[in-house]
Coordinates of C-alpha atoms (C1' of nucleotides) in Angstrom, one line a residue:
Chain C
M421 CA -12.3 162.1 -48.3
Q422 CA -10.5 160.9 -45.3
V423 CA -7.9 163.6 -45.7
A424 CA -10.3 166.2 -45.1
A425 CA -12.1 164.2 -42.3
A426 CA -8.8 163.4 -40.6
S427 CA -7.7 166.9 -40.4
Q428 CA -11.1 167.7 -38.9
A429 CA -10.7 165.0 -36.4
R430 CA -7.4 166.6 -35.3
H431 CA -9.2 169.9 -34.7
D432 CA -11.9 168.2 -32.6
A433 CA -9.3 166.6 -30.3
P434 CA -6.3 169.0 -30.2
R435 CA -4.1 166.8 -27.8
P436 CA -3.2 164.0 -27.7
P437 CA -4.8 162.9 -30.9
R438 CA -7.3 160.2 -30.1
V439 CA -7.8 159.4 -33.7
V440 CA -5.0 157.0 -35.2
P441 CA -4.0 158.6 -38.4
I442 CA -5.5 156.4 -41.3
H443 CA -2.1 156.0 -43.0
I444 CA 1.5 157.4 -43.2
V445 CA 1.6 159.7 -46.1
P446 CA 4.5 158.6 -48.3
R447 CA 7.3 161.1 -48.0
T448 CA 7.8 161.5 -51.8
A449 CA 5.4 160.5 -54.6
A450 CA 8.0 158.0 -55.7
T451 CA 7.8 155.8 -52.6
R452 CA 6.4 152.6 -54.0
H453 CA 7.5 149.9 -51.5
D454 CA 7.4 151.0 -48.0
L455 CA 6.3 148.5 -45.6
P456 CA 2.6 148.4 -44.9
R457 CA 1.7 146.4 -41.8
C458 CA -1.9 145.0 -41.5
S459 CA -1.2 144.2 -37.9
T460 CA -0.9 148.0 -36.9
C461 CA -3.1 149.4 -39.7
A462 CA -6.1 151.6 -38.6
M463 CA -8.2 150.1 -41.2
R464 CA -7.7 146.6 -40.3
A465 CA -11.1 146.5 -38.5
I466 CA -12.7 147.2 -41.9
C467 CA -10.6 145.1 -44.2
M468 CA -9.6 142.2 -42.0
P469 CA -11.1 139.4 -40.1
P470 CA -11.4 139.9 -36.4
G471 CA -9.3 137.9 -33.8
L472 CA -6.4 137.0 -36.0
T473 CA -3.2 135.9 -33.9
T474 CA 0.1 137.4 -34.2
D475 CA 1.3 134.7 -36.4
Q476 CA -1.5 135.0 -38.8
F477 CA -0.9 138.8 -39.1
A478 CA 2.7 137.9 -39.9
R479 CA 1.7 135.6 -42.7
L480 CA -0.5 138.2 -44.3
D481 CA 2.2 141.0 -43.7
A482 CA 4.5 138.7 -45.9
V483 CA 1.9 138.9 -48.7
I484 CA 0.7 142.4 -48.5
C485 CA 4.0 143.9 -48.8
S486 CA 3.7 146.8 -51.0
T487 CA 1.6 150.0 -51.6
R488 CA 0.9 152.3 -54.5
S489 CA 0.2 156.0 -54.9
I490 CA -2.1 157.2 -57.4
K491 CA -2.5 160.8 -58.2
R492 CA -6.2 162.3 -58.6
G493 CA -7.8 161.6 -61.9
D494 CA -5.2 158.6 -62.7
A495 CA -6.3 155.1 -62.9
L496 CA -5.4 152.3 -60.5
Y497 CA -6.3 150.0 -63.3
R498 CA -8.2 149.9 -66.6
A499 CA -10.8 147.6 -67.9
A500 CA -9.2 144.8 -69.9
D501 CA -5.9 145.0 -67.8
A502 CA -4.6 141.6 -66.7
F503 CA -5.7 140.8 -63.2
Q504 CA -3.1 140.1 -60.8
S505 CA -4.0 141.7 -57.5
I506 CA -6.9 143.2 -55.5
Y507 CA -6.3 146.4 -53.6
T508 CA -7.5 148.0 -50.5
I509 CA -7.6 151.6 -49.9
R510 CA -5.3 152.9 -47.4
A511 CA -6.0 156.6 -48.0
G512 CA -8.1 158.5 -50.6
S513 CA -11.1 157.4 -52.6
F514 CA -12.0 156.0 -55.9
K515 CA -14.7 155.5 -58.5
T516 CA -15.2 152.4 -60.6
V517 CA -16.5 153.0 -64.1
V518 CA -18.0 150.3 -66.7
I519 CA -17.9 151.5 -70.3
H520 CA -20.3 149.9 -72.8
R521 CA -19.1 149.4 -76.4
D522 CA -21.3 152.2 -77.5
G523 CA -19.7 154.6 -75.2
R524 CA -22.3 154.5 -72.5
E525 CA -20.6 155.1 -69.2
H526 CA -21.9 154.1 -65.6
V527 CA -20.2 154.6 -62.2
T528 CA -20.8 151.2 -60.4
G529 CA -19.4 152.5 -57.0
F530 CA -17.5 155.0 -54.9
Q531 CA -14.8 153.2 -52.6
I532 CA -13.2 155.1 -49.6
A533 CA -10.4 154.1 -47.0
G534 CA -10.8 150.5 -46.0
D535 CA -12.7 149.3 -49.1
T536 CA -11.5 146.8 -51.6
L537 CA -11.1 147.2 -55.3
G538 CA -10.7 144.6 -58.1
L539 CA -12.8 141.5 -57.0
D540 CA -14.8 141.7 -60.2
G541 CA -11.5 141.0 -62.1
I542 CA -11.2 137.5 -60.8
S543 CA -13.9 136.0 -62.9
A544 CA -12.3 136.7 -66.3
G545 CA -8.7 137.1 -65.3
K546 CA -9.0 140.8 -66.6
Q547 CA -10.4 143.8 -65.2
N548 CA -13.9 144.6 -65.6
C549 CA -13.9 148.3 -65.1
D550 CA -11.7 151.5 -64.7
A551 CA -10.7 152.4 -61.2
I552 CA -10.1 156.1 -61.1
A553 CA -8.7 158.0 -57.9
L554 CA -11.1 161.0 -57.0
E555 CA -8.0 162.3 -55.0
D556 CA -4.3 161.5 -54.3
S557 CA -4.6 158.0 -52.9
V558 CA -2.7 155.1 -51.6
V559 CA -3.6 151.3 -51.9
C560 CA -2.2 148.2 -50.5
I561 CA -1.4 145.7 -53.2
I562 CA -2.5 142.2 -52.6
P563 CA -1.3 139.5 -55.2
F564 CA -4.4 137.4 -55.5
A565 CA -2.7 134.1 -56.2
Q566 CA -0.6 134.3 -53.0
L567 CA -3.8 135.5 -51.1
E568 CA -5.5 132.3 -52.4
A569 CA -2.6 130.2 -51.0
V570 CA -2.9 131.9 -47.6
C571 CA -6.5 131.3 -47.7
R572 CA -6.0 127.6 -48.2
D573 CA -4.7 127.1 -44.7
M574 CA -6.0 130.2 -42.8
K575 CA -9.7 129.6 -42.4
P576 CA -10.7 132.9 -40.9
M577 CA -9.2 134.6 -43.8
Q578 CA -10.8 132.3 -46.5
H579 CA -14.2 133.0 -44.9
H580 CA -13.5 136.7 -44.8
I581 CA -12.8 136.7 -48.6
Y582 CA -16.0 135.0 -49.2
Q583 CA -17.7 137.5 -47.1
M584 CA -16.1 140.5 -48.9
M585 CA -17.2 139.1 -52.0
S586 CA -20.8 138.3 -51.0
S587 CA -21.0 141.8 -49.4
E588 CA -20.2 143.4 -52.8
I589 CA -23.1 141.1 -54.3
V590 CA -25.4 142.3 -51.8
R591 CA -24.3 146.0 -52.2
E592 CA -24.9 145.9 -56.0
S593 CA -28.3 144.2 -55.3
S594 CA -29.5 147.2 -53.4
Q595 CA -27.9 149.6 -56.0
M596 CA -30.1 147.8 -58.5
L597 CA -33.2 148.2 -56.3
L598 CA -32.3 151.8 -56.0
L599 CA -31.9 152.2 -60.0
G600 CA -34.8 150.1 -60.8
T601 CA -37.5 151.4 -58.3
M602 CA -36.6 154.8 -56.8
T603 CA -37.4 158.4 -57.9
A604 CA -34.5 160.7 -58.3
E605 CA -35.1 162.4 -54.9
Q606 CA -35.1 159.0 -53.3
R607 CA -32.0 158.0 -54.9
V608 CA -29.9 161.1 -53.7
A609 CA -31.4 160.7 -50.2
S610 CA -30.3 157.1 -50.2
F611 CA -27.0 158.1 -51.5
L612 CA -26.3 160.5 -48.7
L613 CA -27.4 158.4 -46.0
N614 CA -25.2 155.6 -47.4
L615 CA -22.1 157.7 -47.3
S616 CA -22.9 159.1 -43.9
K617 CA -23.2 155.6 -42.6
R618 CA -19.7 154.5 -44.1
F619 CA -18.0 157.6 -42.8
K620 CA -19.3 156.9 -39.3
A621 CA -18.1 153.3 -39.5
R622 CA -14.7 154.6 -40.1
G623 CA -14.7 157.0 -37.2
F624 CA -15.6 160.1 -38.9
S625 CA -18.6 162.5 -38.7
A626 CA -21.7 161.1 -40.0
A627 CA -23.3 164.6 -40.2
E628 CA -20.7 166.6 -42.2
F629 CA -18.4 165.5 -45.0
H630 CA -16.6 166.5 -48.2
L631 CA -17.9 164.9 -51.5
R632 CA -14.8 164.2 -53.7
M633 CA -17.0 163.4 -56.5
T634 CA -18.6 165.9 -59.0
R635 CA -22.5 166.2 -59.5
E636 CA -22.0 164.5 -62.8
E637 CA -20.2 161.4 -61.3
I638 CA -23.1 161.2 -58.6
G639 CA -25.6 161.5 -61.4
C640 CA -23.8 158.8 -63.5
F641 CA -23.9 156.5 -60.4
L642 CA -27.6 157.2 -59.7
G643 CA -28.8 156.9 -63.0
M644 CA -29.7 160.5 -63.5
K645 CA -28.4 163.8 -65.0
L646 CA -26.2 166.2 -63.0
E647 CA -28.8 168.9 -63.1
T648 CA -31.3 166.5 -61.5
V649 CA -28.7 165.9 -58.7
S650 CA -28.2 169.5 -58.4
R651 CA -31.9 170.1 -58.2
M652 CA -32.3 167.4 -55.3
F653 CA -29.6 168.9 -53.4
S654 CA -31.3 172.5 -53.7
K655 CA -34.6 170.8 -52.6
F656 CA -33.2 169.3 -49.6
Q657 CA -31.7 172.5 -48.7
R658 CA -35.1 174.2 -49.0
E659 CA -36.6 171.5 -46.8
R660 CA -34.0 171.9 -44.1
L661 CA -32.8 168.2 -44.5
V662 CA -29.4 168.9 -45.8
H663 CA -27.0 171.9 -45.9
A664 CA -25.0 171.7 -49.1
N665 CA -22.2 174.3 -50.0
G666 CA -20.6 173.0 -53.2
K667 CA -18.7 169.7 -52.0
T668 CA -19.3 170.1 -48.4
V669 CA -22.4 168.5 -47.1
R670 CA -24.1 168.7 -43.7
I671 CA -27.0 166.3 -42.9
E672 CA -29.3 168.3 -40.8
D673 CA -32.2 165.8 -40.6
A674 CA -31.2 162.1 -41.1
E675 CA -34.6 160.8 -40.2
G676 CA -36.3 163.2 -42.6
L677 CA -33.9 162.2 -45.3
A678 CA -34.7 158.4 -44.8
R679 CA -38.4 159.2 -45.0
V680 CA -38.4 160.9 -48.3
Chain A
M320 CA -37.4 126.5 -69.3
Q321 CA -35.2 123.7 -69.9
V322 CA -38.3 121.2 -69.5
A323 CA -39.8 122.7 -72.3
A324 CA -36.6 122.9 -74.2
A325 CA -35.7 119.4 -73.3
S326 CA -39.1 118.1 -74.7
Q327 CA -38.5 120.1 -77.7
A328 CA -35.1 118.8 -78.2
R329 CA -36.6 115.2 -78.2
H330 CA -38.8 116.2 -80.9
D331 CA -36.1 117.7 -83.1
A332 CA -33.9 114.5 -82.8
P333 CA -36.5 111.6 -82.6
R334 CA -34.0 108.7 -82.2
P335 CA -31.4 108.5 -80.7
P336 CA -31.7 111.8 -78.5
R337 CA -28.5 113.6 -79.2
V338 CA -29.1 115.9 -76.2
V339 CA -28.2 114.5 -73.1
P340 CA -31.3 115.1 -70.6
I341 CA -30.4 117.8 -68.1
H342 CA -31.5 116.0 -65.2
I343 CA -33.3 112.8 -63.9
V344 CA -36.9 114.1 -63.0
P345 CA -37.7 112.6 -59.5
R346 CA -40.4 110.0 -59.7
T347 CA -42.2 111.6 -56.9
A348 CA -42.4 115.0 -55.5
A349 CA -41.5 113.4 -52.2
T350 CA -38.1 112.5 -53.4
R351 CA -35.6 114.7 -51.5
H352 CA -32.5 112.6 -51.1
D353 CA -31.9 110.8 -54.3
L354 CA -28.1 110.6 -55.2
P355 CA -27.0 113.3 -57.5
R356 CA -23.5 112.9 -59.0
C357 CA -21.6 115.9 -60.2
S358 CA -19.3 113.4 -62.1
T359 CA -22.1 112.4 -64.5
C360 CA -24.2 115.6 -64.3
A361 CA -25.0 117.1 -67.6
M362 CA -24.6 120.6 -66.2
R363 CA -21.0 120.0 -64.7
A364 CA -19.5 122.1 -67.5
I365 CA -21.4 125.0 -66.1
C366 CA -21.3 124.7 -62.5
M367 CA -17.9 122.9 -62.1
P368 CA -14.2 123.8 -62.9
P369 CA -12.7 122.0 -65.9
G370 CA -10.3 119.1 -65.6
L371 CA -11.2 117.5 -62.1
T372 CA -9.9 114.2 -61.4
T373 CA -12.2 111.0 -60.5
D374 CA -10.8 111.3 -57.0
Q375 CA -11.7 114.9 -57.0
F376 CA -15.3 114.3 -58.3
A377 CA -15.7 111.7 -55.5
R378 CA -15.1 114.3 -53.1
L379 CA -17.6 116.6 -54.3
D380 CA -20.1 114.0 -54.6
A381 CA -19.7 113.5 -50.8
V382 CA -20.6 117.0 -50.1
I383 CA -23.2 117.5 -52.7
C384 CA -25.3 114.6 -51.9
S385 CA -28.9 115.8 -51.7
T386 CA -31.3 117.6 -53.8
R387 CA -34.6 119.3 -53.1
S388 CA -37.8 119.9 -55.4
I389 CA -39.5 123.2 -55.4
K390 CA -43.1 123.7 -56.8
R391 CA -43.8 126.6 -59.2
G392 CA -44.4 129.6 -57.1
D393 CA -42.8 128.3 -53.9
A394 CA -39.6 129.8 -52.4
L395 CA -36.4 127.9 -52.2
Y396 CA -35.5 130.4 -49.4
R397 CA -36.7 133.7 -48.1
A398 CA -34.9 136.9 -47.2
A399 CA -33.6 136.7 -43.4
D400 CA -33.7 132.8 -43.5
A401 CA -30.6 131.5 -41.9
F402 CA -27.8 130.8 -44.5
Q403 CA -26.5 127.1 -44.6
S404 CA -26.1 126.3 -48.1
I405 CA -25.8 127.5 -51.8
Y406 CA -27.7 125.7 -54.4
T407 CA -27.3 124.9 -58.1
I408 CA -30.3 124.4 -60.4
R409 CA -30.6 121.0 -61.8
A410 CA -33.9 121.5 -63.6
G411 CA -36.3 124.6 -63.7
S412 CA -35.8 128.2 -63.1
F413 CA -36.0 130.8 -60.4
K414 CA -36.2 134.6 -59.8
T415 CA -34.5 136.4 -56.8
V416 CA -36.5 139.1 -55.4
V417 CA -35.2 141.9 -53.0
I418 CA -38.0 143.7 -51.0
H419 CA -37.3 147.1 -49.5
R420 CA -38.8 147.9 -46.0
D421 CA -41.3 150.3 -47.6
G422 CA -42.5 147.5 -49.9
R423 CA -40.8 148.3 -52.9
E424 CA -39.9 145.0 -54.7
H425 CA -37.2 144.3 -57.4
V426 CA -36.2 141.3 -59.2
T427 CA -32.4 141.1 -59.1
G428 CA -32.0 138.3 -61.5
F429 CA -33.6 135.1 -63.3
Q430 CA -31.7 131.8 -62.8
I431 CA -31.9 128.7 -65.0
A432 CA -30.3 125.3 -65.0
G433 CA -26.6 125.2 -64.0
D434 CA -26.8 128.8 -62.2
T435 CA -26.0 129.1 -58.6
L436 CA -28.2 130.6 -55.9
G437 CA -27.6 131.9 -52.4
L438 CA -24.0 133.4 -52.8
D439 CA -25.5 136.7 -51.4
G440 CA -26.2 134.9 -48.1
I441 CA -22.6 134.3 -47.0
S442 CA -21.9 138.1 -46.1
A443 CA -24.5 138.4 -43.4
G444 CA -25.1 134.6 -42.6
K445 CA -28.5 135.1 -43.7
Q446 CA -30.4 135.2 -47.1
N447 CA -30.6 138.6 -48.7
C448 CA -33.5 137.9 -51.0
D449 CA -36.3 135.5 -51.8
A450 CA -35.7 132.7 -54.3
I451 CA -39.0 131.8 -56.1
A452 CA -39.3 129.0 -58.5
L453 CA -40.8 130.0 -61.8
E454 CA -41.8 126.3 -62.6
D455 CA -41.4 123.0 -60.7
S456 CA -37.7 122.8 -60.3
V457 CA -34.9 120.7 -58.7
V458 CA -31.8 122.0 -56.9
C459 CA -28.6 120.5 -55.6
I460 CA -28.0 121.4 -52.2
I461 CA -24.3 122.4 -51.3
P462 CA -23.7 122.9 -47.6
F463 CA -21.4 126.0 -47.5
A464 CA -19.2 124.9 -44.5
Q465 CA -18.4 121.7 -46.1
L466 CA -17.7 123.4 -49.6
E467 CA -15.3 125.8 -47.7
A468 CA -13.5 122.8 -46.1
V469 CA -13.1 121.1 -49.6
C470 CA -11.9 124.3 -51.1
R471 CA -9.1 124.6 -48.6
D472 CA -7.5 121.6 -50.2
M473 CA -8.8 121.6 -53.6
K474 CA -7.2 124.4 -55.4
P475 CA -9.2 124.3 -58.6
M476 CA -12.4 124.3 -56.7
Q477 CA -11.3 127.1 -54.5
H478 CA -10.5 129.3 -57.6
H479 CA -13.9 128.2 -59.1
I480 CA -15.9 129.6 -56.3
Y481 CA -14.0 132.8 -56.4
Q482 CA -14.8 133.0 -60.0
M483 CA -18.5 132.2 -59.6
M484 CA -18.7 135.1 -57.0
S485 CA -16.7 137.4 -59.1
S486 CA -19.0 136.5 -62.1
E487 CA -22.1 137.5 -60.1
I488 CA -20.4 140.8 -59.3
V489 CA -19.7 141.4 -63.0
R490 CA -23.3 140.3 -64.0
E491 CA -24.5 142.8 -61.4
S492 CA -22.5 145.6 -62.6
S493 CA -23.8 145.3 -66.2
Q494 CA -27.4 145.2 -64.9
M495 CA -26.5 148.4 -63.2
L496 CA -25.4 149.8 -66.4
L497 CA -28.6 148.8 -68.0
L498 CA -30.7 150.2 -65.3
G499 CA -28.9 153.3 -65.2
T500 CA -28.3 154.3 -68.8
M501 CA -30.4 152.4 -71.2
T502 CA -33.9 153.1 -72.5
A503 CA -36.7 150.8 -72.1
E504 CA -36.3 149.7 -75.7
Q505 CA -32.7 148.8 -75.2
R506 CA -33.3 147.1 -71.9
V507 CA -35.8 144.7 -73.4
A508 CA -33.6 144.0 -76.4
S509 CA -30.5 143.3 -74.0
F510 CA -32.6 141.0 -71.8
L511 CA -33.7 138.8 -74.8
L512 CA -30.2 138.6 -76.1
N513 CA -28.8 137.7 -72.6
L514 CA -31.4 134.9 -72.2
S515 CA -30.5 133.7 -75.6
K516 CA -26.8 133.6 -75.2
R517 CA -27.5 131.5 -71.8
F518 CA -29.8 129.2 -73.5
K519 CA -27.2 128.6 -76.3
A520 CA -24.4 128.0 -73.8
R521 CA -26.7 125.1 -72.2
G522 CA -27.2 123.4 -75.6
F523 CA -30.7 124.9 -76.3
S524 CA -31.9 126.9 -79.2
A525 CA -30.5 130.5 -79.1
A526 CA -33.5 131.6 -81.6
E527 CA -36.5 130.2 -79.8
F528 CA -37.5 129.6 -76.2
H529 CA -40.2 129.9 -73.7
L530 CA -40.3 132.7 -71.1
R531 CA -41.3 131.3 -67.7
M532 CA -41.7 134.7 -66.2
T533 CA -44.7 137.3 -66.6
R534 CA -44.3 140.6 -68.3
E535 CA -44.7 142.0 -64.9
E536 CA -41.6 140.0 -63.6
I537 CA -39.6 141.1 -66.6
G538 CA -40.6 144.8 -65.9
C539 CA -39.7 144.4 -62.4
F540 CA -36.2 143.1 -63.3
L541 CA -35.7 145.8 -66.0
G542 CA -36.9 148.7 -64.1
M543 CA -40.1 149.5 -66.0
K544 CA -43.8 148.7 -66.0
L545 CA -45.5 145.7 -67.6
E546 CA -47.2 147.8 -70.2
T547 CA -43.9 149.1 -71.5
V548 CA -42.6 145.6 -71.7
S549 CA -45.4 144.6 -73.6
R550 CA -45.3 147.6 -76.0
M551 CA -41.7 146.9 -76.5
F552 CA -42.3 143.3 -77.5
S553 CA -45.0 144.6 -79.9
K554 CA -42.6 147.2 -81.4
F555 CA -40.0 144.6 -81.9
Q556 CA -42.5 142.4 -83.7
R557 CA -43.5 145.3 -86.0
E558 CA -39.9 145.8 -86.8
R559 CA -39.4 142.0 -87.4
L560 CA -36.7 141.8 -84.9
V561 CA -38.6 139.2 -82.7
H562 CA -41.7 137.2 -83.1
A563 CA -43.4 136.9 -79.7
N564 CA -46.5 134.9 -79.1
G565 CA -47.3 135.2 -75.4
K566 CA -44.4 133.4 -73.6
T567 CA -42.9 131.9 -76.7
V568 CA -40.2 134.0 -78.2
R569 CA -38.3 133.7 -81.6
I570 CA -35.4 136.0 -82.2
E571 CA -35.6 136.8 -86.0
D572 CA -32.8 139.3 -86.3
A573 CA -30.3 139.3 -83.3
E574 CA -27.9 141.8 -84.9
G575 CA -30.9 144.2 -85.4
L576 CA -31.6 143.6 -81.7
A577 CA -28.1 144.3 -80.6
R578 CA -28.2 147.6 -82.6
V579 CA -31.3 149.0 -80.9
Chain N
dC358 C1' -65.4 124.4 -70.8
dG359 C1' -65.6 128.5 -68.2
dC360 C1' -62.9 131.4 -65.1
dT361 C1' -59.2 134.3 -64.0
dA362 C1' -54.6 135.8 -64.2
dG363 C1' -51.9 137.6 -67.7
dA364 C1' -51.3 140.3 -72.0
dT365 C1' -52.2 144.0 -75.1
dT366 C1' -53.4 148.7 -76.7
dG367 C1' -55.0 153.4 -76.1
dA368 C1' -55.3 158.0 -74.0
dT369 C1' -53.4 161.1 -70.9
dG370 C1' -50.1 163.2 -67.4
dG371 C1' -45.7 163.9 -64.9
dA372 C1' -41.0 163.2 -63.6
dG373 C1' -36.8 163.8 -65.2
dA374 C1' -34.0 164.9 -69.7
dT375 C1' -32.4 168.3 -72.4
dC376 C1' -31.1 172.9 -73.9
dA377 C1' -29.4 177.4 -72.4
dA378 C1' -27.2 180.8 -69.6
dA379 C1' -25.4 182.9 -65.6
dT380 C1' -22.3 182.2 -61.4
dC381 C1' -19.2 180.1 -58.6
dT382 C1' -14.9 177.1 -57.7
dT383 C1' -10.6 175.4 -58.1
dG384 C1' -6.0 174.5 -59.5
dT385 C1' -2.4 175.9 -62.1
dG386 C1' 1.1 178.8 -63.7
dG387 C1' 3.5 183.1 -63.3
Chain S
dC737 C1' 0.4 184.4 -53.3
dC738 C1' -2.6 185.9 -56.7
dA739 C1' -5.0 186.0 -61.1
dC740 C1' -7.4 183.6 -64.5
dA741 C1' -9.4 180.0 -67.4
dA742 C1' -11.3 175.8 -67.4
dG743 C1' -14.4 173.1 -65.3
dA744 C1' -18.3 172.6 -62.1
dT745 C1' -22.8 174.2 -60.3
dT746 C1' -27.1 176.2 -60.1
dT747 C1' -31.5 177.7 -62.2
dG748 C1' -35.0 178.2 -65.6
dA749 C1' -37.7 176.8 -69.8
dT750 C1' -39.4 173.3 -72.7
dC751 C1' -39.7 168.7 -74.5
dT752 C1' -40.1 163.6 -74.3
dC753 C1' -40.3 159.0 -72.6
dC754 C1' -42.5 156.2 -69.7
dA755 C1' -45.8 155.8 -65.9
dT756 C1' -50.6 155.6 -65.0
dC757 C1' -55.2 154.7 -65.8
dA758 C1' -58.6 152.0 -68.4
dA759 C1' -60.7 149.0 -71.5
dT760 C1' -60.6 144.7 -73.8
dC761 C1' -58.5 140.4 -75.3
dT762 C1' -56.1 135.8 -74.7
dA763 C1' -55.0 131.6 -72.7
dG764 C1' -53.8 128.2 -69.4
dC765 C1' -55.4 125.8 -65.7
dG766 C1' -58.7 123.4 -62.6

DNA sequence: CGCTAGATTGATGGAGATCAAATCTTGTGG
DNA sequence: CCACAAGATTTGATCTCCATCAATCTAGCG
């Protein structure tokens, strides 16, 4: 998602580019251990607590010292893998999928640059879901035991981790509300507005963006079938709320969408 | 729930009672500052990490030094209240309810003795939902800032809080799966088996228990109407999977229920 | 011991699932 | 760089599960 949006940002501001590129694309796919630096990362406002000192950033950079590239369709981790690390997305996007014994599958979330993956693995010491890349992506690897050690004497970081986990609980609560009480139309509207808000928070257009997930994945996230998702997109188009052309979406009337 | 179950346990084992009473019922409703002691609490296996030393328990007892009684139907806290503390249930049970601007209401969970409330308040510094007592209940008050301080130099406790929060994320994931993919029949079966498992973990009967919530509250938790909940109870009764008489439920065939 | 909130059961309708078919993307290999 | 196959999307027709409306019935509580 941010790859498309970043090139778009470059077109909007031809010179000099005002938007800091989200990440340095590894030169080769084999690059696994370049040196990420939280202190200079464009996403630090999203994944780090505010107001860290130079010294504190240095300690973090010592822990978060490797990245990993994942090809579209590949898994960053799978359910039941041993839990070692959490991950923040530098570039790209993911879906997290839980699979019931009987084969029922459900997408529990879509994550984009700046979001964190793997917090659900802490409880059992093993991953609880599959994390699948929706496009070629890069993540920072954060070994959790080392992070815990850092948190023990870095109060802002300690509090930040609690906040991140708590935010995830809140996000899931509102997703339960969506799944438990909303009509298909309201769910799709809510989904588009949520994505829009998150892109905006990352400096991208809130009005137009590329969906990296299929209608089926959206449906699986929203608790409905892909045909229903498609019908809702068409309905919004007829009502001039949204212009959708395949995976490109432009929100024409955000207030109208919110009133649905 | 545990009040009923505890008196039941007393009947089952007339003398000497083998089941440790879950809590000391406060003598008067006004009792707000008796001295809870984690070290001797029957629920410590559920709310505390294993293997703490006497010294470590003493430090916790210094932080968790007050309780609060909440009458049936009253709120422990409401959405938008300032977040100060988290709570563990000593006795009784609660529901947590999120309310959308437009009035849509959804029950995000039912909590019983040993469960923790309020973790979702950390992220925004204010409560995210209403916590309503389903019966007269007692909670331990854990001031969060003090807990954070303790966690900074008590590694097992630090890890335990991360685990608790992560467990909540996992619990909500599986509730999303339920809401997103299961039929009404499967949701009710899943709900009963989950309650059964939790009662069992607390030393109560897994087969027979009292529901403290109404059919409407169950429906609101499972994303269906109260009539549908009632019909599913009747259906299970016809199929000899469950015997339900109002709020008393006896699971007759747990395997059958799991196969639904 | 009577009242009222909660629970059950039946009849009917509608939102969304399912099945089907045509059209459109996309990415992969030549 | 282009063609083509596999997958994704759209749209229509029909069916089903659950919501809704309605009428008792029950039990817990003051």
